C-alpha positions as a LaTeX table, in Angstrom:
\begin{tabular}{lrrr}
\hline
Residue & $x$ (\AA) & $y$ (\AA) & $z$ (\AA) \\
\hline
Unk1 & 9.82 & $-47.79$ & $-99.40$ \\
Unk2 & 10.67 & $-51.05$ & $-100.23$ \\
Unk3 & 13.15 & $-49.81$ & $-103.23$ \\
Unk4 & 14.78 & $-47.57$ & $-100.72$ \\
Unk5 & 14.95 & $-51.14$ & $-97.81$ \\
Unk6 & 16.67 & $-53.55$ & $-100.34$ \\
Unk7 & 19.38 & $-50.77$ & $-100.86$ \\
Unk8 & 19.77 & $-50.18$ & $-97.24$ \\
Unk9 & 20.53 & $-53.70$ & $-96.97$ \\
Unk10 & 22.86 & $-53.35$ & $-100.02$ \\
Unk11 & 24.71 & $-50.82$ & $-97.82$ \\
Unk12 & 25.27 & $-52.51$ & $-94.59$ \\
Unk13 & 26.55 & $-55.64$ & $-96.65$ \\
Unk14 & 29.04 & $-54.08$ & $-98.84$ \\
Unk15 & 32.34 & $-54.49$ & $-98.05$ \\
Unk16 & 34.72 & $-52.36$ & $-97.72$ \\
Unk17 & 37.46 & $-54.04$ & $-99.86$ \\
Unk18 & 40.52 & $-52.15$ & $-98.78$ \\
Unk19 & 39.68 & $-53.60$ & $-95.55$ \\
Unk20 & 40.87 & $-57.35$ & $-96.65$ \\
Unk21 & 44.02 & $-55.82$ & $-98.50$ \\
Unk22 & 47.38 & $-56.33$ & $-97.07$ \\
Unk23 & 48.52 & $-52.80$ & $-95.42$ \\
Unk24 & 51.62 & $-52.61$ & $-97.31$ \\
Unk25 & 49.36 & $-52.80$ & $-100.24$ \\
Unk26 & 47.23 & $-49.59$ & $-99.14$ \\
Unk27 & 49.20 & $-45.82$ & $-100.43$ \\
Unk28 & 49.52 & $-43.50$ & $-97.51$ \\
Unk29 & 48.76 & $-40.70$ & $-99.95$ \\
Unk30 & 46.45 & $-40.40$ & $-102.78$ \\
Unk31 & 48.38 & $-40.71$ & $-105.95$ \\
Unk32 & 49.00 & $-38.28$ & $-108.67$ \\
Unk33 & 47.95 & $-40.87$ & $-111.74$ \\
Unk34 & 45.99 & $-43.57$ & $-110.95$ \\
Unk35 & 46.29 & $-46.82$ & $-112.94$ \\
Unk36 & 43.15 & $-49.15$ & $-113.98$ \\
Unk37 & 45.42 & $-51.44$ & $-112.93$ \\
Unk38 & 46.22 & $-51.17$ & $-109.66$ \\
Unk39 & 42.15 & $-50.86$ & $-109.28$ \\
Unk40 & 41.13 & $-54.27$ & $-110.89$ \\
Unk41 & 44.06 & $-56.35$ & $-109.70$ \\
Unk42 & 41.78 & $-57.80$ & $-106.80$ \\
Unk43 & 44.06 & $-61.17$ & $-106.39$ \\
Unk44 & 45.01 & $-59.99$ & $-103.04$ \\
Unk45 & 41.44 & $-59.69$ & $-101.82$ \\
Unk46 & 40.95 & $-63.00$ & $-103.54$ \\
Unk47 & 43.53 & $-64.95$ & $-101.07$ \\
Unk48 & 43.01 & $-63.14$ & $-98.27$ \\
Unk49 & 38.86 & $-64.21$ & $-98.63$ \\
Unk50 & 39.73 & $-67.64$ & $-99.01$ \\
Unk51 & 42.51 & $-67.27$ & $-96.34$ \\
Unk52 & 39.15 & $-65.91$ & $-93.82$ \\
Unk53 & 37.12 & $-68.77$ & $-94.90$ \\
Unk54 & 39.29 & $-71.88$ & $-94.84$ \\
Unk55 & 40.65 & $-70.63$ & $-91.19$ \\
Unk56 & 38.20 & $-68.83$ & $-89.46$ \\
Unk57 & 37.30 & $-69.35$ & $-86.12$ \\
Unk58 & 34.53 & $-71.73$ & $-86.36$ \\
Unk59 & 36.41 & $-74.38$ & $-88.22$ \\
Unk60 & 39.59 & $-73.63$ & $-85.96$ \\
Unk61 & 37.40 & $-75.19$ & $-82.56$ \\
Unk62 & 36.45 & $-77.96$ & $-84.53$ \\
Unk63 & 40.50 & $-78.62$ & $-85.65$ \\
Unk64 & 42.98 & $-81.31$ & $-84.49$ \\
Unk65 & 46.20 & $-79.90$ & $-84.43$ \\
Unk66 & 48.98 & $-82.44$ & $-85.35$ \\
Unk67 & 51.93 & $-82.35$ & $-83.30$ \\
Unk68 & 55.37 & $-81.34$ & $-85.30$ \\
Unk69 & 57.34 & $-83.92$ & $-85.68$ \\
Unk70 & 60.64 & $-84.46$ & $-84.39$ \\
Unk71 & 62.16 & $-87.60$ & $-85.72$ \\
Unk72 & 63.67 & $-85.51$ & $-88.59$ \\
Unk73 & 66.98 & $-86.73$ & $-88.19$ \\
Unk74 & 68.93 & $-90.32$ & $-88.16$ \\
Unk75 & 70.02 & $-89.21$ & $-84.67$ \\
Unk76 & 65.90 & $-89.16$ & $-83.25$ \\
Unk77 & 64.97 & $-91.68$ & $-85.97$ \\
Unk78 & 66.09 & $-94.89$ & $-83.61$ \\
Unk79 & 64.28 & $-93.26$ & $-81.06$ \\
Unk80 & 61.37 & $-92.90$ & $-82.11$ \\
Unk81 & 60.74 & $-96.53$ & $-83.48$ \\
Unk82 & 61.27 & $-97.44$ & $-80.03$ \\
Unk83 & 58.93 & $-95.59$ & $-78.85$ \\
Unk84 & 56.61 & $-96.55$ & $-81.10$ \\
Unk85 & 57.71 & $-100.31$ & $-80.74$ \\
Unk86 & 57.27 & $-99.41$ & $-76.68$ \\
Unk87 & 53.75 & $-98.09$ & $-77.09$ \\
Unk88 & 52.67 & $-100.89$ & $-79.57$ \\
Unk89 & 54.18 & $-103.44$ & $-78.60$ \\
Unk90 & 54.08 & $-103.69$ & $-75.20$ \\
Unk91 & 52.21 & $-100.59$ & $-73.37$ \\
Unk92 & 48.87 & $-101.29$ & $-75.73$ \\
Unk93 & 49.01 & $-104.78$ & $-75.25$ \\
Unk94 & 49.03 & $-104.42$ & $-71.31$ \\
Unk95 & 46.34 & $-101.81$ & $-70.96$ \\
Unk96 & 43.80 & $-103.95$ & $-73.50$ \\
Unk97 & 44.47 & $-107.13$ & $-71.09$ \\
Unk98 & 43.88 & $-104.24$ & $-67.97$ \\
Unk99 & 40.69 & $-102.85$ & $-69.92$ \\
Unk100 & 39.25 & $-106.26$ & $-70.22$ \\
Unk101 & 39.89 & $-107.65$ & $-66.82$ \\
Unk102 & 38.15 & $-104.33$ & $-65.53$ \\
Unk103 & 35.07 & $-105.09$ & $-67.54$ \\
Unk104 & 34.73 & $-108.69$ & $-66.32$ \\
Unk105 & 35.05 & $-107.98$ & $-63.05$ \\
Unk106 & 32.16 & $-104.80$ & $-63.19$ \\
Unk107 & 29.77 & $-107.41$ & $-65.18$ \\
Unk108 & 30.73 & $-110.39$ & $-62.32$ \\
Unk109 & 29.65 & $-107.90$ & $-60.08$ \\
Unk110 & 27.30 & $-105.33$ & $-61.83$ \\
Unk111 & 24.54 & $-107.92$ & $-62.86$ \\
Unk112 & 24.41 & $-110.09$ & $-59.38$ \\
Unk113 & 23.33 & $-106.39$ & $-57.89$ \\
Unk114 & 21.93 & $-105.08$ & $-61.02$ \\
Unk115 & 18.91 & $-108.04$ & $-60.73$ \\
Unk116 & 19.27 & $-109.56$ & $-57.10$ \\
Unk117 & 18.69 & $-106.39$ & $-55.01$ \\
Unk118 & 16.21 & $-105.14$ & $-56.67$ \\
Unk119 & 13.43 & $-104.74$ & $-53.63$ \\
Unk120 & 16.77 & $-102.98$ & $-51.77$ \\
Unk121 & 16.61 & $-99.62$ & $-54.43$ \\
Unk122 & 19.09 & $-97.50$ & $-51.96$ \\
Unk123 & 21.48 & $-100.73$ & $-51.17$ \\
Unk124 & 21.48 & $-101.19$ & $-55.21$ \\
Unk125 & 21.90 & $-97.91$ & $-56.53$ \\
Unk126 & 24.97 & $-97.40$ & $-53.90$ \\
Unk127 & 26.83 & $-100.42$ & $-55.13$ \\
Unk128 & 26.16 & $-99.64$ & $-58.68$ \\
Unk129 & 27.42 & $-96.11$ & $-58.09$ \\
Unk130 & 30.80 & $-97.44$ & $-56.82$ \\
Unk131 & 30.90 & $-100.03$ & $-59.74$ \\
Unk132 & 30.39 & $-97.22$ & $-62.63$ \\
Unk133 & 33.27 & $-94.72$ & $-60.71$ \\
Unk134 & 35.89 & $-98.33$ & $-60.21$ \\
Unk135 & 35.26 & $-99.27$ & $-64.20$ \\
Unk136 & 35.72 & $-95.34$ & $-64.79$ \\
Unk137 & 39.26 & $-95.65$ & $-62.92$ \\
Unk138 & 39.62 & $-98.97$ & $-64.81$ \\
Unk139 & 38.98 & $-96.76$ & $-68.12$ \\
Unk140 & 41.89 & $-93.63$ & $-66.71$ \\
Unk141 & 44.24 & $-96.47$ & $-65.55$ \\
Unk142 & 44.12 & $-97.46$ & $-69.64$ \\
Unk143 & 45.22 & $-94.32$ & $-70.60$ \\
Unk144 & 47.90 & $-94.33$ & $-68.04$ \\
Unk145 & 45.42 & $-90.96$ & $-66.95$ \\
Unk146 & 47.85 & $-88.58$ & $-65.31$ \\
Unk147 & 45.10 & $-86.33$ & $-63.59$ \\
Unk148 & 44.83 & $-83.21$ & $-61.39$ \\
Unk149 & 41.50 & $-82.56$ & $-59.43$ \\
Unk150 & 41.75 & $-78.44$ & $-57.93$ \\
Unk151 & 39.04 & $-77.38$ & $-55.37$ \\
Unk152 & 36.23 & $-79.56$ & $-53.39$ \\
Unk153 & 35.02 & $-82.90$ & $-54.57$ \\
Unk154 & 31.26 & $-82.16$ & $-55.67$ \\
Unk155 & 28.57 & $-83.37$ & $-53.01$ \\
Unk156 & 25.29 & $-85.13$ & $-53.92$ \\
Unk157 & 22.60 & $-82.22$ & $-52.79$ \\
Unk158 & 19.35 & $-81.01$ & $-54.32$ \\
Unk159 & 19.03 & $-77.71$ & $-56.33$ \\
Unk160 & 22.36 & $-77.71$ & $-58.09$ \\
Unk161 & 23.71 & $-78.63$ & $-62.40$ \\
Unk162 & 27.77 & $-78.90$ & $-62.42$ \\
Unk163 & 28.57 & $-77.85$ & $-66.31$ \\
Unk164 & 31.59 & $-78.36$ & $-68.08$ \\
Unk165 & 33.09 & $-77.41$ & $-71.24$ \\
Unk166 & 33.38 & $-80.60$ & $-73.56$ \\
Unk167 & 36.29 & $-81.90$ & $-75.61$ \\
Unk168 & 35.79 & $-85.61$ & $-75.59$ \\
Unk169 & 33.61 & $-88.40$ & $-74.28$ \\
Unk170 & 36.38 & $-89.33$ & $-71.60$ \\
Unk171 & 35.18 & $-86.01$ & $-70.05$ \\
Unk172 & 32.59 & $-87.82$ & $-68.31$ \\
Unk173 & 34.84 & $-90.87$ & $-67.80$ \\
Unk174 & 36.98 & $-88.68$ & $-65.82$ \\
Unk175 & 35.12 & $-86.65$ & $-63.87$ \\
Unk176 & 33.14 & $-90.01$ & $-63.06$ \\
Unk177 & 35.70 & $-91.10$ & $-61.17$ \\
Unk178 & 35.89 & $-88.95$ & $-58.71$ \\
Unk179 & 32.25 & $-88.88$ & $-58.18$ \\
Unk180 & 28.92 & $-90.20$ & $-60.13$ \\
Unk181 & 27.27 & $-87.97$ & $-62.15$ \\
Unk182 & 24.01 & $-88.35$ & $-63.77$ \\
Unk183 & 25.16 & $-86.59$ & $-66.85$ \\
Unk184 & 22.93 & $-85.67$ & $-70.28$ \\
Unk185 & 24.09 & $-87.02$ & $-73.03$ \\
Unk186 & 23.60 & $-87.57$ & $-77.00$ \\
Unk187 & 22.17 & $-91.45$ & $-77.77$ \\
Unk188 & 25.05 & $-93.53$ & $-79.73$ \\
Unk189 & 24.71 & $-96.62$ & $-81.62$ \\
Unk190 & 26.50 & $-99.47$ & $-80.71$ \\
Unk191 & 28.41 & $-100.37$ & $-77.65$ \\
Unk192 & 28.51 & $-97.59$ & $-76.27$ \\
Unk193 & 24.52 & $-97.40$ & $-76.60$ \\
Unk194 & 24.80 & $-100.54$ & $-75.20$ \\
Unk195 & 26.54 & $-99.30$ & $-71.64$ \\
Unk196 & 24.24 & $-96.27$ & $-71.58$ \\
Unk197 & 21.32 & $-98.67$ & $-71.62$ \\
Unk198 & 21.75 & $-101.26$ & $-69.13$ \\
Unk199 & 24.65 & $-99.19$ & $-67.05$ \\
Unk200 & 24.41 & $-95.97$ & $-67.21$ \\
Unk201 & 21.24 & $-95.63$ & $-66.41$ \\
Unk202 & 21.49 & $-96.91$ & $-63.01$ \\
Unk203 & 23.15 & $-93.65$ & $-62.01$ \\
Unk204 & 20.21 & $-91.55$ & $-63.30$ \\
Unk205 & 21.39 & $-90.50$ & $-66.90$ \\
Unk206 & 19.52 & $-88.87$ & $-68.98$ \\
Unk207 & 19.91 & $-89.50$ & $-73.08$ \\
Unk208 & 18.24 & $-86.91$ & $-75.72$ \\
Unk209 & 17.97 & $-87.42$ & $-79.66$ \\
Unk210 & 19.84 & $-84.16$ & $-81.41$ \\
Unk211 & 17.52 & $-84.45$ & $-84.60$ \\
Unk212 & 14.56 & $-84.91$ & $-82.78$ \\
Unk213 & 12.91 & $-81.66$ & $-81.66$ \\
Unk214 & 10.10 & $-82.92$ & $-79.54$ \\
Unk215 & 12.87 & $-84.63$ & $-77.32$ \\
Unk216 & 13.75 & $-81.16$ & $-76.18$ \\
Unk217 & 10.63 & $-80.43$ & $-74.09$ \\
Unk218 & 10.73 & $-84.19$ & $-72.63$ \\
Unk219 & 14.42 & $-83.71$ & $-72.02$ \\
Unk220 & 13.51 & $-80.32$ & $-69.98$ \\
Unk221 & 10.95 & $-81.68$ & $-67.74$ \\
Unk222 & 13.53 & $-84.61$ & $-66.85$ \\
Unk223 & 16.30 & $-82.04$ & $-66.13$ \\
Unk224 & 14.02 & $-79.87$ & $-63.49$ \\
Unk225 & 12.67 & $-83.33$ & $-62.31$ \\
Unk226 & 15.76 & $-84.31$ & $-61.33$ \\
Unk227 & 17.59 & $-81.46$ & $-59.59$ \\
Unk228 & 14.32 & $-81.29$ & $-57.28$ \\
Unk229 & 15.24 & $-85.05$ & $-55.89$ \\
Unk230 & 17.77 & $-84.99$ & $-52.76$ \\
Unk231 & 18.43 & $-88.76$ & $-53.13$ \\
Unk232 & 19.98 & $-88.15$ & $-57.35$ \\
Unk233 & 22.93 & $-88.22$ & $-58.55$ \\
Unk234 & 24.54 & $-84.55$ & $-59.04$ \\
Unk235 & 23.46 & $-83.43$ & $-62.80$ \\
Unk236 & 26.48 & $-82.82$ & $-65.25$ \\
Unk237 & 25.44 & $-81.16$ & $-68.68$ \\
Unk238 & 28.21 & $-80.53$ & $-71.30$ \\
Unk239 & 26.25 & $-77.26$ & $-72.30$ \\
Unk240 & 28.30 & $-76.64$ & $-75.60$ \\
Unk241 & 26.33 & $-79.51$ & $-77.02$ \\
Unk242 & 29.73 & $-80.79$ & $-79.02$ \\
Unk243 & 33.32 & $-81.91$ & $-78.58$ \\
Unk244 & 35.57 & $-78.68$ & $-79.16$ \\
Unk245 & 39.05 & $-79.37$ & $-79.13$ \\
Unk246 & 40.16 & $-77.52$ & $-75.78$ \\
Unk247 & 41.54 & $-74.67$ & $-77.01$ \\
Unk248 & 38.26 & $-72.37$ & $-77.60$ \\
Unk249 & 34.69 & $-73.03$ & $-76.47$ \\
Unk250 & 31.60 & $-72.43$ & $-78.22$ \\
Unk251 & 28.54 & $-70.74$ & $-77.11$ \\
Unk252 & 26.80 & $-71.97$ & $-73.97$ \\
Unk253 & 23.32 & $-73.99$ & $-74.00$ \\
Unk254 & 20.72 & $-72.02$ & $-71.67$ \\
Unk255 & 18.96 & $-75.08$ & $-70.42$ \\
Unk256 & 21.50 & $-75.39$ & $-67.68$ \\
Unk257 & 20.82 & $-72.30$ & $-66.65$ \\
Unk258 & 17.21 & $-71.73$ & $-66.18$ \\
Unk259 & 16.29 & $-74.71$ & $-63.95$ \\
Unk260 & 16.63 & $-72.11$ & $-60.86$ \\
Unk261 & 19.22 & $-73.95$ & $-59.17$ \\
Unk262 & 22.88 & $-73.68$ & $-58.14$ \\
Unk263 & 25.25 & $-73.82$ & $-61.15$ \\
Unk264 & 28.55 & $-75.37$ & $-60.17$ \\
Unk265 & 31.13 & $-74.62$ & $-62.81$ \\
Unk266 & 33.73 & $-77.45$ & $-63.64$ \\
Unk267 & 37.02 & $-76.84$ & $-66.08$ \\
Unk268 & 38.73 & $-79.02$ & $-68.29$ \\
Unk269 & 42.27 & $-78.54$ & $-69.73$ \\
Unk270 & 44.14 & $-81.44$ & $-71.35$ \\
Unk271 & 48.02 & $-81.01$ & $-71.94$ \\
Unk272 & 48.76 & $-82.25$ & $-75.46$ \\
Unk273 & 52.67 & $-83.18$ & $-74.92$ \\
Unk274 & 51.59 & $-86.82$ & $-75.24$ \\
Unk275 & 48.07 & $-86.83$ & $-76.85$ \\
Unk276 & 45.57 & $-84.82$ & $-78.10$ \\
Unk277 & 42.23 & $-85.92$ & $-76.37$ \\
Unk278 & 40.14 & $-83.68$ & $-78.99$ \\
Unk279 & 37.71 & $-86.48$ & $-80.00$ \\
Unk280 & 36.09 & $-85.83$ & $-83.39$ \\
Unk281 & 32.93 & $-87.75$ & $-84.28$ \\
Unk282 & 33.20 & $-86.72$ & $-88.11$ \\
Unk283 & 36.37 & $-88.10$ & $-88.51$ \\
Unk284 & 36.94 & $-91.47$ & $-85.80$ \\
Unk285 & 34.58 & $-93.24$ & $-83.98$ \\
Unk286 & 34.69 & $-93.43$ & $-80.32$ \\
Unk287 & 36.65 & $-97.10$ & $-80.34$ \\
Unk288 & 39.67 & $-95.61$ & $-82.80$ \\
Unk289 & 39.57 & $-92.65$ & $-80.05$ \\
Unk290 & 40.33 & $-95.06$ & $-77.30$ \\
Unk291 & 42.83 & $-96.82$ & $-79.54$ \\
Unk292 & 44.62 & $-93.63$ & $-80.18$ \\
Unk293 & 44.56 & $-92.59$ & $-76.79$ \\
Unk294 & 45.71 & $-96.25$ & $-75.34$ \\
Unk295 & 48.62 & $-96.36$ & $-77.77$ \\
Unk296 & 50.25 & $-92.98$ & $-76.13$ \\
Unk297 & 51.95 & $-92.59$ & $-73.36$ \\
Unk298 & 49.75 & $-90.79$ & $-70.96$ \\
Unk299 & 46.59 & $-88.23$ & $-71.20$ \\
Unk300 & 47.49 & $-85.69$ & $-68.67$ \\
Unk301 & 44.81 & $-83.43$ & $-67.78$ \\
Unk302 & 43.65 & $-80.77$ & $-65.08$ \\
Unk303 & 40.11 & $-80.21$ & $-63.49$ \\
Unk304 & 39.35 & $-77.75$ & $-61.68$ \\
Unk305 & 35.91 & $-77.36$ & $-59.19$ \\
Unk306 & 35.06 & $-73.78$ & $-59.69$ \\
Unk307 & 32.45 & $-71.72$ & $-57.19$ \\
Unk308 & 28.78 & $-72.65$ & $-57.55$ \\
Unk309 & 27.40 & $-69.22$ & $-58.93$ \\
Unk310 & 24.05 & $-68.10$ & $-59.12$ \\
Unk311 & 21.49 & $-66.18$ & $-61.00$ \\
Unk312 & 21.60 & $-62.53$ & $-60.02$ \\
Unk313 & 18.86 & $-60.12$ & $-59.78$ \\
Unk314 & 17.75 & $-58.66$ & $-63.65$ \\
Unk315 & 20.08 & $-61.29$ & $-65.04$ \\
Unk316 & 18.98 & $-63.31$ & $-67.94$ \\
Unk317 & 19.85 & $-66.83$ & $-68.63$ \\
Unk318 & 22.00 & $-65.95$ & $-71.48$ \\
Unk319 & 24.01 & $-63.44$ & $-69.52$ \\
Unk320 & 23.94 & $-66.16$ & $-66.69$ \\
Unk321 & 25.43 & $-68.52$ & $-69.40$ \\
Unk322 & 27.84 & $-66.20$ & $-71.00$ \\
Unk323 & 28.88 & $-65.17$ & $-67.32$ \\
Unk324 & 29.99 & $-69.29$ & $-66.25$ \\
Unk325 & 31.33 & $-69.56$ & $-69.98$ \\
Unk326 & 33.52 & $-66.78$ & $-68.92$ \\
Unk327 & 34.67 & $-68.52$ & $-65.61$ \\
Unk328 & 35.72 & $-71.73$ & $-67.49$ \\
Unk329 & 37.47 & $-69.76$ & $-70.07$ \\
Unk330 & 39.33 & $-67.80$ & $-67.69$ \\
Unk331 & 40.50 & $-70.90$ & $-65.95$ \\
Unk332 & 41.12 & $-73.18$ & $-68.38$ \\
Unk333 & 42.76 & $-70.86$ & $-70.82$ \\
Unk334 & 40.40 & $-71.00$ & $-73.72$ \\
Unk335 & 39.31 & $-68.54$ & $-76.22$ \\
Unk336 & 35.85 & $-67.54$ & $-76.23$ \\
Unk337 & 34.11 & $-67.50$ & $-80.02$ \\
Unk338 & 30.02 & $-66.63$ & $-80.50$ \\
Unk339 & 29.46 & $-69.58$ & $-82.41$ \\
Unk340 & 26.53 & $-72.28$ & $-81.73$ \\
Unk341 & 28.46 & $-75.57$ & $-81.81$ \\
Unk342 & 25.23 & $-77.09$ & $-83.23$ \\
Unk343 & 26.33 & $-75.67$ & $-86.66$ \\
Unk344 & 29.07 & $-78.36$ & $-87.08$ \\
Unk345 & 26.00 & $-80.64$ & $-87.12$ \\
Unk346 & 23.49 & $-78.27$ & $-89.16$ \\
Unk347 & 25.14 & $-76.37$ & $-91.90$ \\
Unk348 & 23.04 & $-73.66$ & $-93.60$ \\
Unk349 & 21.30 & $-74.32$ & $-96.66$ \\
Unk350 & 22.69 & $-74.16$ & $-99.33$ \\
Unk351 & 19.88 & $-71.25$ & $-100.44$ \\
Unk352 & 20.53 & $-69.29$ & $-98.23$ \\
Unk353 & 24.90 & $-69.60$ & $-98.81$ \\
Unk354 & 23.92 & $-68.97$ & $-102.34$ \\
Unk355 & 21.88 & $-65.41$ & $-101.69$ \\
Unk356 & 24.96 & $-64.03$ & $-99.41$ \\
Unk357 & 27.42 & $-65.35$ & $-101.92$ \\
Unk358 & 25.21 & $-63.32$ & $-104.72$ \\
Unk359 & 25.00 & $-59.97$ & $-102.16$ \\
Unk360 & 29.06 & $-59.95$ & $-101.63$ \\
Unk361 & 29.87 & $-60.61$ & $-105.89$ \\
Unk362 & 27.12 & $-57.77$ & $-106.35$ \\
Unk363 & 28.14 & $-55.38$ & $-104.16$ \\
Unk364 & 32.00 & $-56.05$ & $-105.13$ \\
Unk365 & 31.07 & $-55.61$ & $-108.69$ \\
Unk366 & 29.01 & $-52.48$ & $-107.79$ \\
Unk367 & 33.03 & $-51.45$ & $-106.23$ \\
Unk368 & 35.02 & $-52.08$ & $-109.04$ \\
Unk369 & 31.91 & $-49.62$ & $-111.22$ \\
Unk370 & 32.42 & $-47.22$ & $-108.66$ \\
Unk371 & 36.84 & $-47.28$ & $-108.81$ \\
Unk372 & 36.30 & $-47.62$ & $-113.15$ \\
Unk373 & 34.15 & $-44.20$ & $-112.95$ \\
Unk374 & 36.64 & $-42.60$ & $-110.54$ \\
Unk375 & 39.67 & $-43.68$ & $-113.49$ \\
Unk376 & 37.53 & $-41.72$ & $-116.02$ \\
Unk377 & 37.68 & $-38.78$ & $-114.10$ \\
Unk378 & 41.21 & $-39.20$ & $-112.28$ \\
Unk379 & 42.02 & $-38.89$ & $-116.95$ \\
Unk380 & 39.44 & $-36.35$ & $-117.44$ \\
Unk381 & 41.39 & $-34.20$ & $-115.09$ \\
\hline
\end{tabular}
């Protein structure tokens, strides 16, 4: 029984090789003499393999795409080197002095509230709330932030989670500004760890540790403790878990979805004719990001407020998930791909790579027996 199991398995994981061949490649009829040849020259296979693996569609969400350049001529070449002496010299100079006088005037004001009003909790956590969207604005204004809100402005009410799909950090930054989330969010080391510390968490945030699994359960009970409070801030959750560079999204978290409350969808598109706001952690911390983005000329980008939706009758949170994932998609012109974005931050071990590597050479090798027994008898004959 057990014999007859493993070579089930064998089965279903065989490929079919003709199936990674280019078609022009493939006869239409079956040949009158058939060459060893043409049966072991399996280079084709080999580069269209490595063709699937090096571009598939996992790594593609996870891909900045470089814009072509255009200064490929002595005619664009002056051009460009003002531009760049524009954006250097004088646009990144102007938004750092903006940037900074932003942040002393939120700490000038911030830290007076922050400590003096603190037997005055609804007095304080209004002014702080104003504070965290005007340094927001303060952060869009650095960017020269060209952006387009569609639909109502979200209201502060119990029973309700807005979710959006994620593509950077300034996400929050921008949807802050219009109105002050309490959003979940990774923990990150330095100054930005800093801000979600002693700022941040005047507007209700909650943080969560990826690599530590008993945060999960704490991180829950937080979630459903907050949507039950009328007087909170509305709860944002980035339920892809990871940036994804705004051209596909990644499978949905269910957490947002099972807290039995309204589920306001929220969509994100960035237009990349001056910038591409894909930040990835991997490559460039969070400061280079802002340098990159400060040293364009604008970040243009379009929200949009989608219908709060609910779960339906026999619907599971999955579905309920995969149904909102589809709303977002829809409207922000994404491509939809069943992958967990947590695999860009666990791979799979490298045992268990190593026994699917061993099933596909055995089972190919198993193909090529097969194609050298039908050459005996294609002579034979």
């Amino acid at each position: 029984m057990a014999s007859s199991s493993v070579a089930a398995d064998m089965e279903l994981d065989r490929p079919n090789l003709e199936d990674y061949l280019p078609p022009d490649s493939l006869p239409q009829e079956a040949p009158r003499n058939l060459h060893l040849r043409d049966l072991l020259d399996i280079s084709p296979v080999l580069t269209e393999a490595a063709g699937a693996i090096v571009d598939d569609s996992f790594t593609r969400c996870f891909k900045s795409n470089s814009p072509e350049p255009w200064n490929w001529n002595i005619y664009l070449f002056p051009l460009w080197c003002l531009g760049v002496v524009i954006r250097y010299g004088i646009l990144f100079p102007l938004r750092s002095l903006t940037l900074a006088i932003g942040w002393l005037a939120f700490f000038a004001a911030f830290f007076p509230v922050h400590f003096l009003l603190k037997g005055q909790d609804k007095l304080r956590s209004k002014i702080e709330r104003k504070l965290v969207e005007m340094m927001c604005s303060v952060f869009v204004a650095s960017w020269t932030g060209v952006i387009k809100y569609h639909g109502p402005r979200p209201s502060t009410r119990p029973h309700q989670v807005f979710v959006a799909n994620h593509t950077s950090m300034i996400d929050f930054i921008i949807l802050e500004q219009m109105t002050a989330f309490a959003v979940i969010m990774q923990k990150h080391p330095g100054w930005v760890g800093f801000i979600q510390k002693t700022i941040l968490e005047s507007v209700g945030c909650i943080w969560f540790n990826r690599n530590d699994l008993r945060d999960r359960e704490v991180t829950a009970r937080k979630l459903r403790d907050h949507v039950q409070q009328p007087d909170n801030n509305p709860l944002l959750i980035f339920p892809e878990g990871t940036c994804v560079n705004n051209q596909y999204t990644v499978m949905f978290k269910k957490g947002a979805f099972e807290l039995g409350c309204a589920v306001c969808p929220i969509a994100i598109k960035y237009n990349k004719i001056f910038v591409d706001a894909f930040w990835n952690s991997k490559k460039q911390s969070f400061t280079m990001h802002l340098v990159r983005l400060m040293t364009s000329w604008a970040v243009v980008c379009d929200v949009w407020y989608l219908p709060p939706q609910y779960l339906r009758e026999g619907e599971t949170s999955i579905a309920f998930a995969e149904r909102v994932r589809d709303m977002i998609a829809a409207r922000a012109g994404l491509k939809k791909v069943p992958w967990d974005g947590y695999l860009k931050h666990n791979r799979p071990s490298p045992k268990h790579t190593e026994e699917k590597q061993r099933i596909f050479a055995d089972s190919v090798l198993m193909r090529l027996e097969e194609k050298r027994r039908d050459v005996k008898r294609y002579k034979c004959t």
